[in-house]
């Protein structure tokens, strides 16, 4: 069964450093998302992406964040200058167009630890 | 208005019991309501979803009940098993494509033997 994959599974970085989180969405999906989950809290939307541009972004997704689909398979989230409060699980999700609300399928996540 | 309120925060039931998790929303533009199951260290997995044109949907041992007038929906797990022990999140979106999911705060379910 197709699934969303994410790398790395765990990233440790120092405050102020840049990180890139990588995702490979399900191959026939056209809509891509990033969410984050601070330990023990709910999942929060960051950004959605379609047709090589951002569809929607939350207030969390400020100028320090960017997304890119550099080729036909990868979808990346870049944090330019990490802060301690960026420590969280970051989940990539993807969906296909059509009815049903566009069921979103999540990857296993990348645990980002900022020290 | 964008919030989805979920209760209870945690729930312990015996094997075979029927845990019920409740969610409420305020935004009447929401028209797609999925439930996700999350095991520790894993990503949320889509379990079952409903749209407001029906009041109930069953898939296996999982049932969603939906009350449009009350803006509430709930997840029932029939004949619960220890393997169902996980955190369950309700969510809502405006539907359509590329629409963000707004998640509830989660319910940690433990099913004991």
PDB file of C-alpha atoms in Angstrom, chain B residues 35-75:
ATOM      1  CA  UNK B  35     -10.989  10.699  12.746  1.00  0.00           C
ATOM      2  CA  UNK B  36      -7.324   9.817  13.040  1.00  0.00           C
ATOM      3  CA  UNK B  37      -5.630   7.177  15.160  1.00  0.00           C
ATOM      4  CA  UNK B  38      -2.088   7.782  16.355  1.00  0.00           C
ATOM      5  CA  UNK B  39       0.257   5.320  18.014  1.00  0.00           C
ATOM      6  CA  UNK B  40       3.296   6.613  19.948  1.00  0.00           C
ATOM      7  CA  UNK B  41       6.059   7.761  17.618  1.00  0.00           C
ATOM      8  CA  UNK B  42       3.897   7.378  14.520  1.00  0.00           C
ATOM      9  CA  UNK B  43       1.980   9.704  12.253  1.00  0.00           C
ATOM     10  CA  UNK B  44      -1.811  10.072  12.432  1.00  0.00           C
ATOM     11  CA  UNK B  45      -3.582   7.358  10.425  1.00  0.00           C
ATOM     12  CA  UNK B  46      -6.934   8.081   8.812  1.00  0.00           C
ATOM     13  CA  UNK B  47      -9.540   5.860  10.444  1.00  0.00           C
ATOM     14  CA  UNK B  48     -12.957   6.931   9.224  1.00  0.00           C
ATOM     15  CA  UNK B  49     -14.572  10.131   7.987  1.00  0.00           C
ATOM     16  CA  UNK B  50     -18.051  11.556   7.549  1.00  0.00           C
ATOM     17  CA  UNK B  51     -19.737  14.370   5.699  1.00  0.00           C
ATOM     18  CA  UNK B  52     -22.754  16.168   7.192  1.00  0.00           C
ATOM     19  CA  UNK B  53     -25.271  14.772   4.719  1.00  0.00           C
ATOM     20  CA  UNK B  54     -25.422  11.550   6.762  1.00  0.00           C
ATOM     21  CA  UNK B  55     -25.964  11.034  10.482  1.00  0.00           C
ATOM     22  CA  UNK B  56     -23.968   7.854  10.901  1.00  0.00           C
ATOM     23  CA  UNK B  57     -21.194   5.934   9.197  1.00  0.00           C
ATOM     24  CA  UNK B  58     -19.796   2.529  10.091  1.00  0.00           C
ATOM     25  CA  UNK B  59     -16.546   0.941   9.028  1.00  0.00           C
ATOM     26  CA  UNK B  60     -15.793  -2.298  10.766  1.00  0.00           C
ATOM     27  CA  UNK B  61     -15.831  -1.724  14.525  1.00  0.00           C
ATOM     28  CA  UNK B  62     -15.688   2.073  14.156  1.00  0.00           C
ATOM     29  CA  UNK B  63     -18.810   4.238  13.939  1.00  0.00           C
ATOM     30  CA  UNK B  64     -19.146   7.983  13.569  1.00  0.00           C
ATOM     31  CA  UNK B  65     -22.355   9.617  14.751  1.00  0.00           C
ATOM     32  CA  UNK B  66     -22.996  13.116  13.453  1.00  0.00           C
ATOM     33  CA  UNK B  67     -25.452  15.704  14.753  1.00  0.00           C
ATOM     34  CA  UNK B  68     -25.464  18.649  12.381  1.00  0.00           C
ATOM     35  CA  UNK B  69     -27.877  20.815  14.377  1.00  0.00           C
ATOM     36  CA  UNK B  70     -25.804  20.420  17.537  1.00  0.00           C
ATOM     37  CA  UNK B  71     -22.528  20.706  15.607  1.00  0.00           C
ATOM     38  CA  UNK B  72     -21.242  17.596  17.321  1.00  0.00           C
ATOM     39  CA  UNK B  73     -19.833  14.290  16.179  1.00  0.00           C
ATOM     40  CA  UNK B  74     -18.546  11.263  18.000  1.00  0.00           C
ATOM     41  CA  UNK B  75     -16.516   8.109  17.484  1.00  0.00           C
TER      42      UNK B  75
END
